[in-house]
Short mmCIF file of C-alpha atoms in Angstrom, two decimals:
data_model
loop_
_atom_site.label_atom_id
_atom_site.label_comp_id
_atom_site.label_asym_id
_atom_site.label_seq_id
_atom_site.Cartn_x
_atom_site.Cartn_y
_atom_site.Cartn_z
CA UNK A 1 73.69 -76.75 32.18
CA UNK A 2 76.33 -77.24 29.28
CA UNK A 3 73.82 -79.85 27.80
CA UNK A 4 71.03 -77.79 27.54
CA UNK A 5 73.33 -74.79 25.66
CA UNK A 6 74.77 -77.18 23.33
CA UNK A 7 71.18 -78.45 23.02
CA UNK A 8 69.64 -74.69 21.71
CA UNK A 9 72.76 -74.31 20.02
CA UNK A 10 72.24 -77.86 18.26
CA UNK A 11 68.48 -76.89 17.80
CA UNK A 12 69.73 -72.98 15.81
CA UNK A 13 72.30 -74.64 13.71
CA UNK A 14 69.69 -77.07 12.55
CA UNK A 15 66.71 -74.31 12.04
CA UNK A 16 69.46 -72.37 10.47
CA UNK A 17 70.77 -75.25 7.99
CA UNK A 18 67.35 -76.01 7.29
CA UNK A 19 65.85 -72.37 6.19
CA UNK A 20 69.53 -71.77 4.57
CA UNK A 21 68.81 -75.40 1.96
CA UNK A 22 65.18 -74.71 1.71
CA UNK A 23 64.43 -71.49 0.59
CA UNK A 24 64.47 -69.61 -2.80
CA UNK A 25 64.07 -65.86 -1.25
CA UNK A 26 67.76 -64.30 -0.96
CA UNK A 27 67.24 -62.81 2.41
CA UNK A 28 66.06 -66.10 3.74
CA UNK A 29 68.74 -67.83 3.10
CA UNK A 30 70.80 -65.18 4.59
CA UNK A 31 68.74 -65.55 7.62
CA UNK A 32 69.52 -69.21 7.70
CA UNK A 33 73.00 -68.83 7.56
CA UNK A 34 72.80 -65.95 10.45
CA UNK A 35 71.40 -68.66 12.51
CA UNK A 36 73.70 -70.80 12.05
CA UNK A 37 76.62 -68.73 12.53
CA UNK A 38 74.39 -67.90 16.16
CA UNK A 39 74.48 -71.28 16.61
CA UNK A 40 78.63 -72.08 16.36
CA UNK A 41 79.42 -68.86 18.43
CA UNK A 42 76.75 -69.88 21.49
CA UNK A 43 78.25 -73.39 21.64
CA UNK A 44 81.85 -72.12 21.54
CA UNK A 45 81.33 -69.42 23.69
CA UNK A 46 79.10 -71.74 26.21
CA UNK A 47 81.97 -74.57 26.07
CA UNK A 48 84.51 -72.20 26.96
CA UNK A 49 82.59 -70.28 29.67
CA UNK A 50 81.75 -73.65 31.13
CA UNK A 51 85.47 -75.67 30.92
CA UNK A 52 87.63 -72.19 31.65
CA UNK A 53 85.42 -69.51 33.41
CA UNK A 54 88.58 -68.09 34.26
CA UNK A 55 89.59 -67.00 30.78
CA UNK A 56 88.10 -63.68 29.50
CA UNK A 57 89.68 -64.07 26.27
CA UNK A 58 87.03 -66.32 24.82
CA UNK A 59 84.37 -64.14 25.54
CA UNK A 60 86.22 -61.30 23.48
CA UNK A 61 86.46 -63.98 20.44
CA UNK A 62 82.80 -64.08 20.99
CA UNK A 63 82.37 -60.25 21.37
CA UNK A 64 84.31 -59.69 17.95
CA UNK A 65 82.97 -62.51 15.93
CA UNK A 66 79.23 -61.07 16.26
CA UNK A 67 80.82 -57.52 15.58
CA UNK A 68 82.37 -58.98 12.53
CA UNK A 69 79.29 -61.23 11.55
CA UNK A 70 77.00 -58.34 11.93
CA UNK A 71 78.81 -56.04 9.58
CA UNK A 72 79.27 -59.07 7.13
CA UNK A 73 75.51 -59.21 7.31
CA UNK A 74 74.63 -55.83 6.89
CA UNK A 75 77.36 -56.33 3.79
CA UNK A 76 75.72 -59.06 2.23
CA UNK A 77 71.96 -57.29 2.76
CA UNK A 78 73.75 -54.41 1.05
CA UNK A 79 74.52 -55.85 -1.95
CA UNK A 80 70.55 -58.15 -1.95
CA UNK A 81 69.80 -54.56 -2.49
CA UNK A 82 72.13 -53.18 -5.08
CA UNK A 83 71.39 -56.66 -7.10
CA UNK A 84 67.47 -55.84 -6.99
CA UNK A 85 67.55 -52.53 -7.54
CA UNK A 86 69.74 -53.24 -10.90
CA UNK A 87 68.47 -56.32 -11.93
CA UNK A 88 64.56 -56.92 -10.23
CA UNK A 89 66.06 -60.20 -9.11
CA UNK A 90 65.28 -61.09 -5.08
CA UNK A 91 65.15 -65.10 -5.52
CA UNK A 92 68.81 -67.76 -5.56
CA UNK A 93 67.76 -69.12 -8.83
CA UNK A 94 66.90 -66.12 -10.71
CA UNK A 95 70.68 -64.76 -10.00
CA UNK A 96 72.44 -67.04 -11.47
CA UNK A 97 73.12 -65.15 -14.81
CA UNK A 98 75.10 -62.95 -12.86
CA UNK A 99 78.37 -64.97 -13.10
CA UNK A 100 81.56 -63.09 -14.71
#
């Protein structure tokens, strides 16, 4: 059963890495990097449920790194916003004359 969670795990991370190196739209690459984020916490979380089932402190890691990775998201689509709103800009290479 471990094999087939590290498999979907294996399978989100690469999605993820994919859409997150291929795309020009700012939210899609955000969405690429939420999957692969998804990705490392279901293979912890499955490798620790599987080797210590015991343990409920992994599962709280788990619990507060998609609290913390949700709000960093909601962050990040925050300031997409603010950017297009000021500047009419929604694609990666288009913001890059917003350094210093």
């Amino acid at each position: 059963m471990l094999q087939i969670v590290l498999t979907v795990a294996a399978g989100l991370i690469g999605v993820g890495l994919f859409g997150a190196l291929s795309q020009q739209s700012i939210v899609m690459v955000m969405m690429g990097l939420e999957l692969v984020l998804n990705g490392v916490l279901l293979a912890g979380g499955a490798a620790w449920y599987f080797l210590a089932p015991e343990l409920p402190d992994a599962q709280m890691l788990v619990v507060v790194a998609l609290v913390v990775m949700a709000v960093e998201m909601a962050m990040g689509f925050a300031v997409t916003v603010a950017i297009y709103r000021a500047r009419q800009v929604d694609m990666v290479d288009m913001a890059t004359d917003l350094r210093g």
